[in-house]
Tab-separated table of N, CA and C in Angstrom:
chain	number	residue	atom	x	y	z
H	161	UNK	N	236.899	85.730	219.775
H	161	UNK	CA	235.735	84.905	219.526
H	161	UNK	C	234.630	85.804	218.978
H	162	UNK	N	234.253	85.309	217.688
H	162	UNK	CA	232.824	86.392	217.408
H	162	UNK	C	231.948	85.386	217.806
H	163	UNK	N	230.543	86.828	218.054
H	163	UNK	CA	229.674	86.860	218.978
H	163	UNK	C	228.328	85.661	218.417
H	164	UNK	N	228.766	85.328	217.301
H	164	UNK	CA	228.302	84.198	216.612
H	164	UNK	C	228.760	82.538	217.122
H	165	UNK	N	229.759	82.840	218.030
H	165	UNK	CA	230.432	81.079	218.329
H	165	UNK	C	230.242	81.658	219.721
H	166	UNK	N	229.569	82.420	220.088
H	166	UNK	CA	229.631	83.237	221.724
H	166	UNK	C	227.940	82.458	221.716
H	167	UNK	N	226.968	82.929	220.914
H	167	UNK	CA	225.804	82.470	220.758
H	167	UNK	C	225.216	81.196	220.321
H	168	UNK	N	225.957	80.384	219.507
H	168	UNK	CA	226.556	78.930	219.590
H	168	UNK	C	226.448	78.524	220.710
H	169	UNK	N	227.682	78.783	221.685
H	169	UNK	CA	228.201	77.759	222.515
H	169	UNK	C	226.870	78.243	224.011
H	170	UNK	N	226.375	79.069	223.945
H	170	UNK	CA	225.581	79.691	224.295
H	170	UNK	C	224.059	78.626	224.444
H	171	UNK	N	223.708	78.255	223.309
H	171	UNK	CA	222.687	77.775	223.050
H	171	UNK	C	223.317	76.280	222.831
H	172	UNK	N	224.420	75.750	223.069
H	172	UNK	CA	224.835	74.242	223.242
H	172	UNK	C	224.815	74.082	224.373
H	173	UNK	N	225.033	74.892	225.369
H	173	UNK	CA	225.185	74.909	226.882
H	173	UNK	C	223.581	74.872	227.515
H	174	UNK	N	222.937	75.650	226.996
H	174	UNK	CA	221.331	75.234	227.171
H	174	UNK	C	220.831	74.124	226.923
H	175	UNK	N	220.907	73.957	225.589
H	175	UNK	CA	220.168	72.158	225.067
H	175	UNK	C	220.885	71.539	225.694
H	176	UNK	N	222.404	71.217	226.860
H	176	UNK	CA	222.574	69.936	227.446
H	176	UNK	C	221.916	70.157	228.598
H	177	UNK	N	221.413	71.267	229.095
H	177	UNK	CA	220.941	71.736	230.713
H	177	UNK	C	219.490	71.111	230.219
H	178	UNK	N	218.951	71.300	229.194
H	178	UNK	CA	217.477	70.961	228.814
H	178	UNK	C	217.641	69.374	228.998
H	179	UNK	N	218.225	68.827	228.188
H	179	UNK	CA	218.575	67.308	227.527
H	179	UNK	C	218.422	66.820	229.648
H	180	UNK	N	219.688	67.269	230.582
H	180	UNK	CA	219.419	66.602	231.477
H	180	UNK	C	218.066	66.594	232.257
H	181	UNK	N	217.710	67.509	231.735
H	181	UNK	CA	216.035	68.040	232.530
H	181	UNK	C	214.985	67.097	232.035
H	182	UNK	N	214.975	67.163	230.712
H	182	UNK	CA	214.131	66.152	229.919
H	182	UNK	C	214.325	64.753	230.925
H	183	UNK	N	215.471	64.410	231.318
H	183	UNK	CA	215.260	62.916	231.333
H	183	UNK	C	214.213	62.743	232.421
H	184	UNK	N	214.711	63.512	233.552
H	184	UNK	CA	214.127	64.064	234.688
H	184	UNK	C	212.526	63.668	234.548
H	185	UNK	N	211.884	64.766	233.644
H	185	UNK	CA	210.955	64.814	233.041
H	185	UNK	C	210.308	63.535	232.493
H	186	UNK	N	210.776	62.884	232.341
H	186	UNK	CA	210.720	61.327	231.749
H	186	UNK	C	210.225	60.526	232.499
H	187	UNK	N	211.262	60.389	233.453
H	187	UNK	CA	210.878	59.885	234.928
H	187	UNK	C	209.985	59.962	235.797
H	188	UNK	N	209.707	61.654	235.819
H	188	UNK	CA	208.194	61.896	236.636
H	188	UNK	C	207.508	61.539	235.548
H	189	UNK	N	207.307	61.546	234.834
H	189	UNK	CA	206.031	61.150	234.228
H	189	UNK	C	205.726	59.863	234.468
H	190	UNK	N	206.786	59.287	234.028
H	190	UNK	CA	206.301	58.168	234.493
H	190	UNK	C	206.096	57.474	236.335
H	191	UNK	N	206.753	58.292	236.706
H	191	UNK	CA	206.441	58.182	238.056
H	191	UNK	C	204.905	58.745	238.523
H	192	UNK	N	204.412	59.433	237.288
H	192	UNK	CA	202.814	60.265	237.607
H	192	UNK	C	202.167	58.890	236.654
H	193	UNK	N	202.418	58.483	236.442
H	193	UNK	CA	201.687	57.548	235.337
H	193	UNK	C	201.277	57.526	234.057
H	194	UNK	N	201.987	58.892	233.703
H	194	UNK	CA	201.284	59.695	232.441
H	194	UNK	C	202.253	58.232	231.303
H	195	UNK	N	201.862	57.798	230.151
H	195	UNK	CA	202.529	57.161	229.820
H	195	UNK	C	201.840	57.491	227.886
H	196	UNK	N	202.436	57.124	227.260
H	196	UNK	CA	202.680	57.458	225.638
H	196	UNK	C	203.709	59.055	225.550
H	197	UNK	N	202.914	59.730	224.507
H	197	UNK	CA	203.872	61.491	224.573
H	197	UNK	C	203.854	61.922	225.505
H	198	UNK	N	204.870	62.489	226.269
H	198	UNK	CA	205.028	63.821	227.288
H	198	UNK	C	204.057	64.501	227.278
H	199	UNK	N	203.133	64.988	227.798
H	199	UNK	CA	202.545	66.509	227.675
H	199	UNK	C	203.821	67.465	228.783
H	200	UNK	N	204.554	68.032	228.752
H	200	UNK	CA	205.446	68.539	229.345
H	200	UNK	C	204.614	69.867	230.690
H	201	UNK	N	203.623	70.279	230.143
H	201	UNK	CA	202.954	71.318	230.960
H	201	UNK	C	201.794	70.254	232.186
H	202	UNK	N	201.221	69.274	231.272
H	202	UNK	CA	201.018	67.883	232.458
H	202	UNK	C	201.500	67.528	233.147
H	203	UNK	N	203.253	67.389	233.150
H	203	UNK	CA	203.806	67.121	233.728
H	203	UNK	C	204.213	67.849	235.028
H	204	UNK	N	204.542	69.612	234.596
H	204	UNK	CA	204.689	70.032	235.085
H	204	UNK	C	203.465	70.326	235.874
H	205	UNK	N	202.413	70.462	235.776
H	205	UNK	CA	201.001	71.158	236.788
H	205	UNK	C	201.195	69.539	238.002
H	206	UNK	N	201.441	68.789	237.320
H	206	UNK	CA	201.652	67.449	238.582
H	206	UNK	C	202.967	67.843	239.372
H	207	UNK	N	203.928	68.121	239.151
H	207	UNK	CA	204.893	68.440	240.093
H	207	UNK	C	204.351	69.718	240.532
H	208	UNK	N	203.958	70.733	239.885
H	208	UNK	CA	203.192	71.447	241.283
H	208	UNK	C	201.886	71.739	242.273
H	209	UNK	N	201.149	70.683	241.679
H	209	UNK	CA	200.130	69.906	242.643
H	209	UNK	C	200.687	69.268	243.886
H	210	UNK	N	201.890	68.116	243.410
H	210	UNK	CA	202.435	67.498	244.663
H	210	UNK	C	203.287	68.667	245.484
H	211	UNK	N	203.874	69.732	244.685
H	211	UNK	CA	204.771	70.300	245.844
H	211	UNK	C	203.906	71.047	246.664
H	212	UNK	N	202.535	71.666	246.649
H	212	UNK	CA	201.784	72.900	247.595
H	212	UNK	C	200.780	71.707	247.929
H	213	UNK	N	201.026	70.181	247.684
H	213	UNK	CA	200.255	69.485	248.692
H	213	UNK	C	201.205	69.362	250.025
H	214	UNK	N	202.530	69.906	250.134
H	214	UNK	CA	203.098	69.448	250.493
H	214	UNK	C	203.781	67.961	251.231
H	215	UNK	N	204.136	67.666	250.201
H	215	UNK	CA	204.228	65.851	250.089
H	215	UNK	C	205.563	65.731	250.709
H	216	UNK	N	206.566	66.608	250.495
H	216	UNK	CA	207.752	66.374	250.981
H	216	UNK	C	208.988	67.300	249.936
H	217	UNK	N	209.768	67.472	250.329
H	217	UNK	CA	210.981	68.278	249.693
H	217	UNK	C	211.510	67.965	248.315
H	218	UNK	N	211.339	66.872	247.933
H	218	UNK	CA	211.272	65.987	246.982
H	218	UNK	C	210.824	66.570	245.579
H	219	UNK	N	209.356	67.065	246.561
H	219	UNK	CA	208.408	66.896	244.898
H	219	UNK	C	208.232	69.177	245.439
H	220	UNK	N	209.197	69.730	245.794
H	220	UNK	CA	209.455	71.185	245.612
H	220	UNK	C	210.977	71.223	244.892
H	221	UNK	N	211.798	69.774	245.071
H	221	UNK	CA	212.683	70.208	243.828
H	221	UNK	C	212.429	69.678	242.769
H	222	UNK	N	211.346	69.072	242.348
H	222	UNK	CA	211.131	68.586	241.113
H	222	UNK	C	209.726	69.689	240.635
H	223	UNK	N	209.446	70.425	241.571
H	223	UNK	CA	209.049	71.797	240.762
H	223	UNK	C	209.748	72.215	239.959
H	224	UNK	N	210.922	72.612	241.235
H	224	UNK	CA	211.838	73.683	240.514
H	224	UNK	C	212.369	73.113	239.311
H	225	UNK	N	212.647	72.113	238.970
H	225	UNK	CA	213.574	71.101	237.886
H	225	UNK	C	212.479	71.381	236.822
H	226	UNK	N	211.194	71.086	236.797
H	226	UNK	CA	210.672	71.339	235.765
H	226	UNK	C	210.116	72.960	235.515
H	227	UNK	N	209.959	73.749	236.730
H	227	UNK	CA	209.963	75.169	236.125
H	227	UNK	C	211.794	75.775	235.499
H	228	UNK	N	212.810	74.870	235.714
H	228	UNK	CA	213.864	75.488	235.254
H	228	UNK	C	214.166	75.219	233.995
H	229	UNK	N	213.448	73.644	233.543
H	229	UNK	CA	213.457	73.423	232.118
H	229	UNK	C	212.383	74.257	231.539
H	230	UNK	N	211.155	74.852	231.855
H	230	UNK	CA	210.407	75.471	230.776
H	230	UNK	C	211.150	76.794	231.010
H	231	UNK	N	212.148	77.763	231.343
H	231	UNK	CA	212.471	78.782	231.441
H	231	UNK	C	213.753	78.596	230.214
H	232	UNK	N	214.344	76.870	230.600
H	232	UNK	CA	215.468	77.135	229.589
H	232	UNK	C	214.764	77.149	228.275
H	233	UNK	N	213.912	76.466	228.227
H	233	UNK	CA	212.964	76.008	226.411
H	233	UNK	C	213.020	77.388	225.969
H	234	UNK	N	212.596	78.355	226.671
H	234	UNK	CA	211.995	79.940	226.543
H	234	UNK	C	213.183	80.448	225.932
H	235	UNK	N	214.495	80.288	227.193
H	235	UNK	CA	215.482	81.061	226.872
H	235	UNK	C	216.350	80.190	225.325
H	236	UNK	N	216.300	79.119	225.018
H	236	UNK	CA	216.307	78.858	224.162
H	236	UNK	C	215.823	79.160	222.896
H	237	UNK	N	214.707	79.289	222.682
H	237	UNK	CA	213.329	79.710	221.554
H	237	UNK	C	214.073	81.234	221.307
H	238	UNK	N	214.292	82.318	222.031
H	238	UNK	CA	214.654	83.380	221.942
H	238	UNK	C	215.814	83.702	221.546
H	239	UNK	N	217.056	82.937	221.927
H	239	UNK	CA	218.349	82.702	221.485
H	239	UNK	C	218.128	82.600	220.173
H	240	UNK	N	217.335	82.087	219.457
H	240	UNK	CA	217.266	81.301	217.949
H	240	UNK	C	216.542	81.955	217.323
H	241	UNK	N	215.798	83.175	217.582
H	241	UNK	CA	214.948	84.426	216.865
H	241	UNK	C	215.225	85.465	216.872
């Protein structure tokens, strides 16, 4: 396998980990009320408002869900430069 279909499948395996995160993302928002475009960093400062209010376990894995999608975006962006 060259390291070209290694970096491919690489960065296909990310955008579906993103793609399921997004929906995620979708959901809280609209579960925050935010409604038209995503602001994605809106989104995220609301999931970690609710998790260090401590609201419940809930809204510390939907931290993590949205700090794991802005890490993949990153590791994505970099894959591709």
């Amino acid at each position: 396998m060259s390291p070209h279909s290694t970096l491919v499948d690489e960065m296909k395996a990310i955008q579906h980990q993103i793609l399921s995160l997004e929906e995620r993302e979708r959901k809280l928002a609209a579960d925050y009320g935010m409604v038209g475009n995503i602001d994605s960093v809106e989104v995220f400062d609301e999931a970690k408002r609710r998790a260090f209010a401590k609201l419940g376990p809930s809204f510390e894995d939907n931290l993590r869900a949205m700090n794991q999608l802005m890490l993949l975006r990153l590791q994505l962006a970099q894959l591709r430069h």
